[in-house]
CSV table of C-alpha atoms in Angstrom, one decimal:
chain,number,residue,atom,x,y,z
A,1,MET,CA,0.0,0.2,0.0
A,2,ASN,CA,2.8,2.6,1.3
A,3,ASP,CA,4.2,1.6,-2.3
A,4,GLU,CA,1.3,2.8,-3.8
A,5,ILE,CA,0.9,6.0,-2.7
A,6,ALA,CA,4.6,7.0,-3.1
A,7,GLU,CA,4.2,5.5,-6.7
A,8,LYS,CA,0.5,8.2,-6.8
A,9,ALA,CA,3.3,10.7,-4.9
A,10,MET,CA,6.0,10.6,-7.8
A,11,ARG,CA,2.7,10.8,-10.8
A,12,ALA,CA,2.7,14.1,-9.5
A,13,LEU,CA,5.2,15.1,-8.9
A,14,ARG,CA,6.5,13.4,-12.2
A,15,GLY,CA,3.3,15.8,-13.9
A,16,ASP,CA,4.9,19.1,-12.4
A,17,ASP,CA,1.9,19.4,-9.4
A,18,PRO,CA,3.6,19.8,-6.5
A,19,ARG,CA,0.6,21.0,-4.3
A,20,ALA,CA,-1.7,17.4,-5.3
A,21,ALA,CA,1.9,15.8,-4.5
A,22,ARG,CA,2.8,17.6,-0.8
A,23,SER,CA,-0.4,16.3,0.2
A,24,THR,CA,0.2,13.3,-1.1
A,25,LEU,CA,3.2,12.5,0.6
A,26,ALA,CA,2.0,14.0,4.2
A,27,ARG,CA,-0.9,11.2,4.4
A,28,LEU,CA,2.1,8.6,3.4
A,29,LEU,CA,3.7,10.2,5.9
A,30,GLU,CA,1.9,10.0,8.3
A,31,GLN,CA,2.1,6.0,8.3
A,32,ALA,CA,5.5,5.9,7.8
A,33,PRO,CA,7.2,8.2,9.1
A,34,GLU,CA,10.5,5.8,8.6
A,35,ARG,CA,10.7,6.5,5.5
A,36,LEU,CA,13.1,7.7,3.6
A,37,ASP,CA,12.3,7.5,0.1
A,38,ILE,CA,8.9,10.1,1.2
A,39,GLN,CA,11.1,12.2,3.5
A,40,HIS,CA,12.9,12.9,0.6
A,41,ALA,CA,10.2,13.3,-2.6
A,42,MET,CA,8.7,15.4,0.8
A,43,ALA,CA,11.9,17.8,0.4
A,44,VAL,CA,11.2,17.6,-3.0
A,45,THR,CA,8.4,18.9,-3.2
A,46,GLU,CA,9.2,21.7,-0.8
A,47,LEU,CA,11.5,22.9,-3.1
A,48,ARG,CA,9.0,23.0,-5.8
A,49,LEU,CA,7.4,24.5,-3.7
A,50,GLY,CA,9.4,27.1,-3.0
A,51,GLU,CA,10.3,26.2,0.8
A,52,ALA,CA,13.5,25.9,1.2
A,53,GLU,CA,14.0,25.4,5.2
A,54,SER,CA,11.9,23.7,5.4
A,55,ALA,CA,13.1,21.3,3.1
A,56,LEU,CA,17.1,21.9,4.0
A,57,GLU,CA,15.6,21.0,7.8
A,58,ARG,CA,13.4,18.2,6.5
A,59,LEU,CA,16.7,16.2,4.9
A,60,ASP,CA,18.9,17.8,8.4
A,61,LYS,CA,16.3,14.6,9.6
A,62,ALA,CA,16.6,12.2,7.3
A,63,GLU,CA,20.5,12.5,7.1
A,64,ARG,CA,21.0,11.5,10.3
A,65,GLN,CA,18.1,8.2,9.9
A,66,ALA,CA,20.8,7.7,7.4
A,67,ARG,CA,23.2,7.3,8.2
A,68,ALA,CA,21.4,6.1,11.9
A,69,GLN,CA,20.7,2.9,9.8
A,70,ALA,CA,22.8,2.5,7.9
A,71,ASP,CA,22.3,-0.5,5.5
A,72,GLU,CA,21.7,-1.0,2.1
A,73,THR,CA,18.0,1.0,1.8
A,74,ALA,CA,20.0,4.7,3.3
A,75,ALA,CA,22.5,3.6,1.3
A,76,ALA,CA,20.7,3.5,-1.4
A,77,LEU,CA,19.4,7.5,-1.2
A,78,MET,CA,22.2,8.8,0.7
A,79,GLY,CA,24.5,10.4,-2.9
A,80,ASN,CA,20.0,11.9,-3.3
A,81,LEU,CA,18.9,13.2,-0.2
A,82,ILE,CA,22.7,15.5,-0.1
A,83,LEU,CA,22.1,16.4,-3.7
A,84,THR,CA,18.5,18.1,-2.3
A,85,LYS,CA,20.4,19.5,0.1
A,86,ALA,CA,23.2,20.7,-1.6
A,87,ALA,CA,20.5,22.3,-4.4
A,88,ALA,CA,18.7,23.9,-0.2
A,89,CYS,CA,21.6,25.2,0.4
A,90,GLU,CA,20.9,27.5,-3.0
A,91,ASP,CA,18.3,28.4,-2.3
A,92,LEU,CA,19.6,29.4,1.2
A,93,TYR,CA,21.9,31.4,-0.4
A,94,ASP,CA,24.7,29.6,0.9
A,95,PRO,CA,26.8,28.2,-1.4
A,96,ALA,CA,30.0,26.7,0.9
A,97,GLY,CA,27.1,24.4,2.2
A,98,ALA,CA,26.3,23.7,-1.1
A,99,GLU,CA,30.3,22.6,-2.1
A,100,ALA,CA,30.2,20.6,0.9
A,101,CYS,CA,27.6,18.6,-0.6
A,102,TYR,CA,28.8,18.2,-4.3
A,103,ARG,CA,31.8,17.5,-2.5
A,104,GLU,CA,31.0,14.9,-0.9
A,105,VAL,CA,28.6,13.0,-3.4
A,106,SER,CA,31.9,12.8,-5.5
A,107,ALA,CA,34.1,11.3,-2.7
A,108,ASN,CA,31.9,8.6,-2.5
A,109,GLU,CA,30.4,8.8,-5.7
A,110,GLU,CA,33.2,9.3,-8.1
A,111,GLY,CA,32.5,10.5,-11.3
A,112,ASN,CA,29.0,10.9,-10.6
A,113,PRO,CA,27.2,13.7,-12.9
A,114,ARG,CA,24.8,15.1,-10.7
A,115,ALA,CA,27.6,17.2,-8.3
A,116,SER,CA,29.9,17.1,-10.1
A,117,LEU,CA,28.2,19.2,-12.8
A,118,GLY,CA,26.4,21.0,-9.8
A,119,LEU,CA,30.4,22.0,-8.8
A,120,ALA,CA,31.0,23.4,-11.7
A,121,TYR,CA,27.8,25.3,-11.3
A,122,LEU,CA,28.0,26.8,-8.2
A,123,LEU,CA,31.3,27.7,-9.2
A,124,PHE,CA,30.8,29.4,-12.2
A,125,ALA,CA,28.1,31.4,-9.9
A,126,TRP,CA,30.2,31.9,-7.1
A,127,GLY,CA,33.1,34.0,-9.3
A,128,ARG,CA,35.9,30.7,-9.3
A,129,LEU,CA,35.7,30.8,-12.9
A,130,ASP,CA,38.9,28.0,-13.2
A,131,GLU,CA,37.5,26.0,-10.6
A,132,GLY,CA,34.4,25.7,-11.9
A,133,LYS,CA,36.0,25.0,-15.9
A,134,ALA,CA,38.0,22.3,-13.3
A,135,ALA,CA,35.1,20.9,-12.4
A,136,LEU,CA,33.5,20.6,-15.8
A,137,GLU,CA,35.8,19.4,-17.7
A,138,SER,CA,36.4,16.5,-15.9
A,139,TYR,CA,32.4,15.8,-16.1
A,140,LEU,CA,33.2,15.5,-19.4
A,141,GLN,CA,35.8,13.0,-18.7
A,142,ALA,CA,34.6,11.0,-17.3
A,143,GLY,CA,31.4,10.2,-19.6
A,144,LEU,CA,29.2,9.1,-17.7
A,145,ASP,CA,26.3,10.9,-18.2
A,146,GLU,CA,24.1,11.1,-21.1
A,147,ALA,CA,25.3,12.1,-25.1
A,148,GLU,CA,22.5,15.6,-24.9
A,149,ALA,CA,24.1,16.4,-21.7
A,150,LEU,CA,27.3,16.2,-22.0
A,151,ASP,CA,27.0,17.4,-25.3
A,152,GLY,CA,25.3,21.0,-24.0
A,153,ASN,CA,27.1,21.4,-21.8
A,154,ARG,CA,30.9,21.4,-24.0
A,155,ALA,CA,29.0,23.8,-25.5
A,156,PHE,CA,28.8,26.0,-22.7
A,157,LEU,CA,32.6,25.3,-21.4
A,158,THR,CA,33.7,26.2,-25.4
A,159,SER,CA,31.9,29.6,-25.5
A,160,LEU,CA,33.3,29.9,-21.7
A,161,ARG,CA,36.8,30.1,-23.1
A,162,ALA,CA,35.8,31.8,-26.4
A,163,PHE,CA,34.2,35.1,-24.1
A,164,GLU,CA,37.7,34.8,-21.9
A,165,ALA,CA,40.0,34.6,-25.8
A,166,GLY,CA,37.7,37.4,-26.7
A,167,ASP,CA,39.2,39.8,-24.1
A,168,LEU,CA,35.4,40.4,-23.5
A,169,HIS,CA,34.4,43.1,-22.3
A,170,PRO,CA,31.3,41.9,-19.4
A,171,ARG,CA,28.9,44.8,-20.2
A,172,ILE,CA,28.1,43.4,-23.2
A,173,PHE,CA,25.2,41.1,-21.5
A,174,VAL,CA,24.4,43.9,-20.1
A,175,GLU,CA,23.2,44.9,-23.3
A,176,ALA,CA,22.0,42.7,-24.5
A,177,HIS,CA,19.8,41.5,-21.9
A,178,ARG,CA,18.7,45.1,-22.1
A,179,GLY,CA,18.3,45.4,-26.0
A,180,ALA,CA,17.0,42.6,-25.9
A,181,TYR,CA,13.8,43.4,-23.4
A,182,VAL,CA,13.4,47.0,-24.3
A,183,GLU,CA,12.7,45.4,-28.2
A,184,PHE,CA,9.9,43.6,-26.0
A,185,PHE,CA,8.8,46.1,-25.2
A,186,ASP,CA,8.4,48.6,-27.9
A,187,HIS,CA,6.5,45.5,-29.6
A,188,HIS,CA,4.0,45.6,-26.6
A,189,ALA,CA,3.4,48.4,-26.1
A,190,ARG,CA,2.9,50.7,-29.9
A,191,GLN,CA,0.2,48.1,-29.8
A,192,MET,CA,-1.2,49.2,-26.9
A,193,GLU,CA,-1.3,52.4,-27.0
A,194,ALA,CA,-2.5,52.0,-30.2
A,195,LYS,CA,-5.2,51.8,-28.2
A,196,GLY,CA,-4.9,54.5,-26.2
A,197,TRP,CA,-2.9,52.8,-23.1
A,198,ILE,CA,0.4,54.7,-22.2
A,199,ALA,CA,3.6,53.5,-21.4
A,200,GLU,CA,5.2,55.0,-18.4
A,201,PRO,CA,3.3,56.4,-15.9
A,202,ALA,CA,4.5,57.3,-12.4
A,203,ARG,CA,1.9,56.4,-10.1
A,204,MET,CA,1.3,59.2,-8.9
A,205,LYS,CA,-1.3,61.1,-6.2
A,206,ARG,CA,-2.5,64.0,-4.2
A,207,GLY,CA,-0.1,65.0,-1.5
A,208,ASP,CA,-1.9,67.0,1.6
A,209,ASP,CA,-0.8,70.2,0.8
A,210,GLY,CA,-2.2,69.6,-2.4
A,211,ALA,CA,0.5,68.6,-4.7
A,212,ILE,CA,1.0,65.9,-6.8
A,213,VAL,CA,3.9,62.8,-5.7
A,214,PRO,CA,4.7,59.3,-6.4
A,215,VAL,CA,3.0,56.8,-4.4
A,216,ILE,CA,5.1,54.9,-2.0
A,217,ALA,CA,3.2,51.4,-1.6
A,218,GLU,CA,3.1,51.6,2.6
A,219,GLY,CA,6.6,50.2,4.3
A,220,ALA,CA,8.2,50.5,1.3
A,221,ARG,CA,12.0,52.6,1.3
A,222,PRO,CA,10.8,56.3,0.8
A,223,TYR,CA,12.8,55.9,-2.0
A,224,ALA,CA,10.3,53.2,-4.2
A,225,ALA,CA,7.4,54.8,-6.3
A,226,GLU,CA,6.5,53.2,-9.1
A,227,ARG,CA,5.7,53.4,-12.4
A,228,MET,CA,3.7,50.9,-14.7
A,229,ASP,CA,4.5,49.7,-17.5
A,230,LEU,CA,1.2,50.0,-19.1
A,231,VAL,CA,-2.2,51.6,-18.1
A,232,ASP,CA,-5.6,52.4,-20.2
A,233,PRO,CA,-5.9,55.3,-18.7
A,234,SER,CA,-10.1,55.6,-19.4
A,235,THR,CA,-10.8,52.3,-17.0
A,236,GLY,CA,-7.2,52.6,-15.2
A,237,GLN,CA,-6.0,49.0,-16.1
A,238,HIS,CA,-2.8,48.4,-15.8
A,239,GLY,CA,-1.2,45.8,-18.5
A,240,MET,CA,2.2,44.2,-17.3
A,241,VAL,CA,5.1,43.5,-20.5
A,242,GLY,CA,6.1,40.6,-19.2
A,243,ASP,CA,5.8,38.5,-15.5
A,244,GLU,CA,8.9,36.7,-15.7
A,245,PRO,CA,12.7,38.3,-15.7
A,246,MET,CA,13.4,37.2,-18.9
A,247,ILE,CA,17.0,35.0,-20.1
A,248,VAL,CA,18.5,36.4,-23.1
A,249,ALA,CA,21.3,34.9,-24.6
A,250,GLN,CA,24.6,37.4,-26.2
A,251,ALA,CA,25.0,36.7,-29.7
A,252,GLY,CA,27.5,34.1,-30.0
A,253,PHE,CA,27.7,32.8,-26.4
A,254,GLU,CA,24.7,31.6,-27.0
A,255,PRO,CA,25.3,28.6,-24.2
A,256,LEU,CA,25.9,31.1,-21.5
A,257,ALA,CA,22.6,31.9,-20.9
A,258,ARG,CA,21.9,28.2,-19.3
A,259,ALA,CA,22.9,29.5,-15.9
A,260,PRO,CA,24.6,32.2,-13.8
A,261,VAL,CA,29.1,32.7,-14.6
A,262,LEU,CA,30.2,36.0,-12.7
A,263,LEU,CA,32.4,38.5,-14.7
A,264,ARG,CA,34.7,40.1,-14.0
A,265,TRP,CA,34.7,43.6,-14.3
A,266,PRO,CA,37.9,45.2,-14.9
A,267,GLU,CA,39.7,46.2,-12.2
A,268,ARG,CA,41.0,49.0,-13.5
A,269,ASP,CA,37.7,50.6,-14.1
A,270,LEU,CA,36.9,49.9,-10.3
A,271,PRO,CA,37.7,50.4,-6.3
A,272,PHE,CA,36.4,47.3,-5.9
A,273,PRO,CA,35.6,44.4,-7.0
A,274,ALA,CA,33.2,44.1,-9.3
A,275,TRP,CA,31.2,41.4,-11.3
A,276,ILE,CA,29.0,41.1,-13.5
A,277,SER,CA,26.0,37.8,-14.0
A,278,THR,CA,26.1,35.8,-17.4
A,279,THR,CA,22.7,36.0,-16.6
A,280,CYS,CA,21.6,39.7,-15.5
A,281,PRO,CA,17.4,39.9,-16.6
A,282,TRP,CA,16.9,44.0,-16.8
A,283,ASN,CA,12.9,43.3,-15.5
A,284,HIS,CA,14.6,42.2,-12.8
A,285,LEU,CA,17.8,43.0,-12.4
A,286,ARG,CA,19.8,42.1,-9.4
A,287,ILE,CA,21.9,44.4,-7.4
A,288,GLN,CA,24.1,42.6,-4.8
A,289,VAL,CA,26.3,44.8,-2.5
A,290,ALA,CA,28.6,43.2,0.2
A,291,LEU,CA,30.6,45.4,3.1
A,292,ALA,CA,34.0,44.8,4.1
A,293,GLU,CA,32.7,47.0,7.2
A,294,PRO,CA,29.3,45.8,7.8
A,295,SER,CA,27.6,47.8,10.5
A,296,SER,CA,23.9,49.5,10.3
A,297,ALA,CA,25.4,53.1,9.6
A,298,ALA,CA,26.9,51.7,6.7
A,299,ALA,CA,23.4,49.6,5.8
A,300,GLU,CA,22.1,53.1,6.1
A,301,GLU,CA,24.1,54.8,4.1
A,302,LEU,CA,25.0,52.4,0.8
A,303,ASP,CA,20.6,51.5,0.8
A,304,ALA,CA,20.5,56.0,0.3
A,305,ILE,CA,22.8,55.8,-2.3
A,306,ILE,CA,21.4,53.2,-4.9
A,307,GLY,CA,17.9,55.0,-3.3
A,308,ASP,CA,19.6,58.5,-5.1
A,309,TRP,CA,20.5,56.3,-8.0
A,310,TYR,CA,16.7,54.9,-8.6
A,311,ARG,CA,15.5,58.2,-8.5
A,312,ALA,CA,17.3,59.1,-10.3
A,313,GLY,CA,16.2,56.4,-12.7
A,314,PHE,CA,12.7,57.0,-12.2
A,315,ASP,CA,13.0,60.5,-13.2
A,316,GLY,CA,14.4,59.7,-16.2
A,317,ALA,CA,18.3,60.4,-15.7
A,318,PHE,CA,18.4,57.4,-18.3
A,319,GLY,CA,16.4,57.6,-20.4
A,320,THR,CA,15.0,60.7,-22.9
A,321,HIS,CA,12.0,62.9,-21.6
A,322,ASP,CA,9.3,60.9,-22.5
A,323,ARG,CA,10.7,56.9,-21.9
A,324,GLY,CA,13.5,55.6,-20.4
A,325,ARG,CA,12.8,55.3,-16.3
A,326,LEU,CA,13.7,52.7,-13.7
A,327,HIS,CA,10.0,51.3,-13.2
A,328,THR,CA,10.4,49.7,-9.3
A,329,ILE,CA,12.4,48.7,-6.9
A,330,ASP,CA,12.3,45.8,-4.0
A,331,ASP,CA,12.9,46.6,-1.0
A,332,PRO,CA,16.4,45.0,0.3
A,333,GLU,CA,16.8,42.2,1.7
A,334,SER,CA,20.4,40.9,3.5
A,335,PRO,CA,20.5,36.5,1.6
A,336,ARG,CA,23.7,36.9,3.9
A,337,ASP,CA,25.7,39.3,6.7
A,338,ALA,CA,26.9,41.3,5.1
A,339,ILE,CA,25.4,41.2,2.0
A,340,ILE,CA,22.8,43.4,1.3
A,341,ALA,CA,20.2,42.6,-2.5
A,342,TRP,CA,17.4,44.8,-4.0
A,343,ASN,CA,15.8,44.3,-7.8
A,344,VAL,CA,15.0,46.4,-9.9
A,345,ASP,CA,12.1,46.5,-13.5
A,346,CYS,CA,14.3,49.0,-15.0
A,347,GLY,CA,11.7,49.6,-17.6
A,348,ARG,CA,13.3,50.9,-21.1
A,349,ALA,CA,16.3,52.9,-19.5
A,350,GLU,CA,19.3,52.4,-20.5
A,351,ALA,CA,22.4,50.2,-19.5
A,352,ARG,CA,24.6,53.4,-19.1
A,353,ALA,CA,22.1,53.4,-15.6
A,354,VAL,CA,24.7,50.1,-14.5
A,355,ASP,CA,28.0,52.2,-15.2
A,356,ASP,CA,26.3,55.4,-13.2
A,357,LEU,CA,25.7,53.0,-10.1
A,358,PHE,CA,29.2,52.7,-10.1
A,359,LYS,CA,30.4,55.7,-10.2
A,360,ARG,CA,28.3,56.2,-7.8
A,361,LEU,CA,29.6,53.2,-5.3
A,362,SER,CA,33.0,54.3,-6.0
A,363,VAL,CA,31.8,57.6,-3.9
A,364,LEU,CA,31.2,55.2,-1.6
A,365,HIS,CA,33.5,53.1,-1.0
A,366,GLU,CA,36.3,56.0,-0.3
A,367,GLN,CA,33.9,56.3,3.6
A,368,VAL,CA,31.9,53.0,3.1
A,369,PRO,CA,34.6,50.3,2.0
A,370,LEU,CA,33.1,48.3,-0.7
A,371,ARG,CA,33.9,44.2,-1.1
A,372,GLN,CA,32.4,42.7,-3.6
A,373,VAL,CA,29.4,44.1,-6.0
A,374,VAL,CA,27.3,41.7,-8.0
A,375,ILE,CA,24.9,42.8,-10.6
A,376,GLY,CA,22.7,40.4,-11.5
A,377,ARG,CA,22.4,37.0,-10.6
A,378,GLY,CA,24.9,35.0,-9.2
A,379,TYR,CA,26.4,34.2,-5.1
A,380,VAL,CA,28.5,36.5,-4.5
A,381,PRO,CA,32.3,35.9,-4.4
A,382,ASP,CA,34.4,35.3,-1.0
């Protein structure tokens, strides 16, 4: 009976219905809480639902149980438990924890393709390119994966080496994401403007003194004014141009769009280390800053600089009089100690918004030392 329910849960999981899978697995765990396979399936389901903390707690418990059992069943599942734990660590911005998991599996199962690939792409996203290339080369030499996977990852490595050999500036990935998104935005804006819609209007209201001021969401930073992608002025209906982060391939380096790779901004240009990710969606641009000497005062000064930069872009500093504004900015978050991150919808602003941000951060760096800055997806290097 347990196996019948487990199979039903796996079918739900394979059918891209994690909520149904969780419901089935919860019933099964009530009947057989000792089953490591069901605990693992539940953790996978929780990850798919965005519940990484719960998944990691469950996996830690299952790992302890497996080590205590020390039988064939536990041994067979241990690798999968640790690999899923690595995924949970990545979701929780713990690259060191994920690295330890991948290396443990590789030590116990030499050539395990999932561990080798996981480690390689983690290192790429963490700015450790030489180590990542070595790990990916080891995976390719082992040849233990399917031919299609081997070919795809070989293309990725070839593309990365070609970029390095070409001595190109990493800003091309910012420009590619910006260019493709703006083209996409313009296409939809033209269609809707023909129907009377307006592109990039700010959300405004009349203040207590009668002046027209931007709407700031309750609890948001005072600089977090908002622009809508599109609005129908006759009804007030809002429209979005793409509701998901838009990942774009750079011509000539298309494989690098598959996963984040942190590429170093030329050291001669900035007084602090900075990185551009090969995946930096313009409509969901992630800005990550690590403080060298973290304190509440330093964090406030950094937030003020980001706020001034955002409001300048909101008001058109990186566009023209009628288009090219920053649209929204999320509240800052701290994925790890001393790291502060913001997500910005850059709308149709020009790519020089990034250059302007670096100039402002360079001035701040003289008073508030910055350890690392990352634009796009990935992990701030240690």
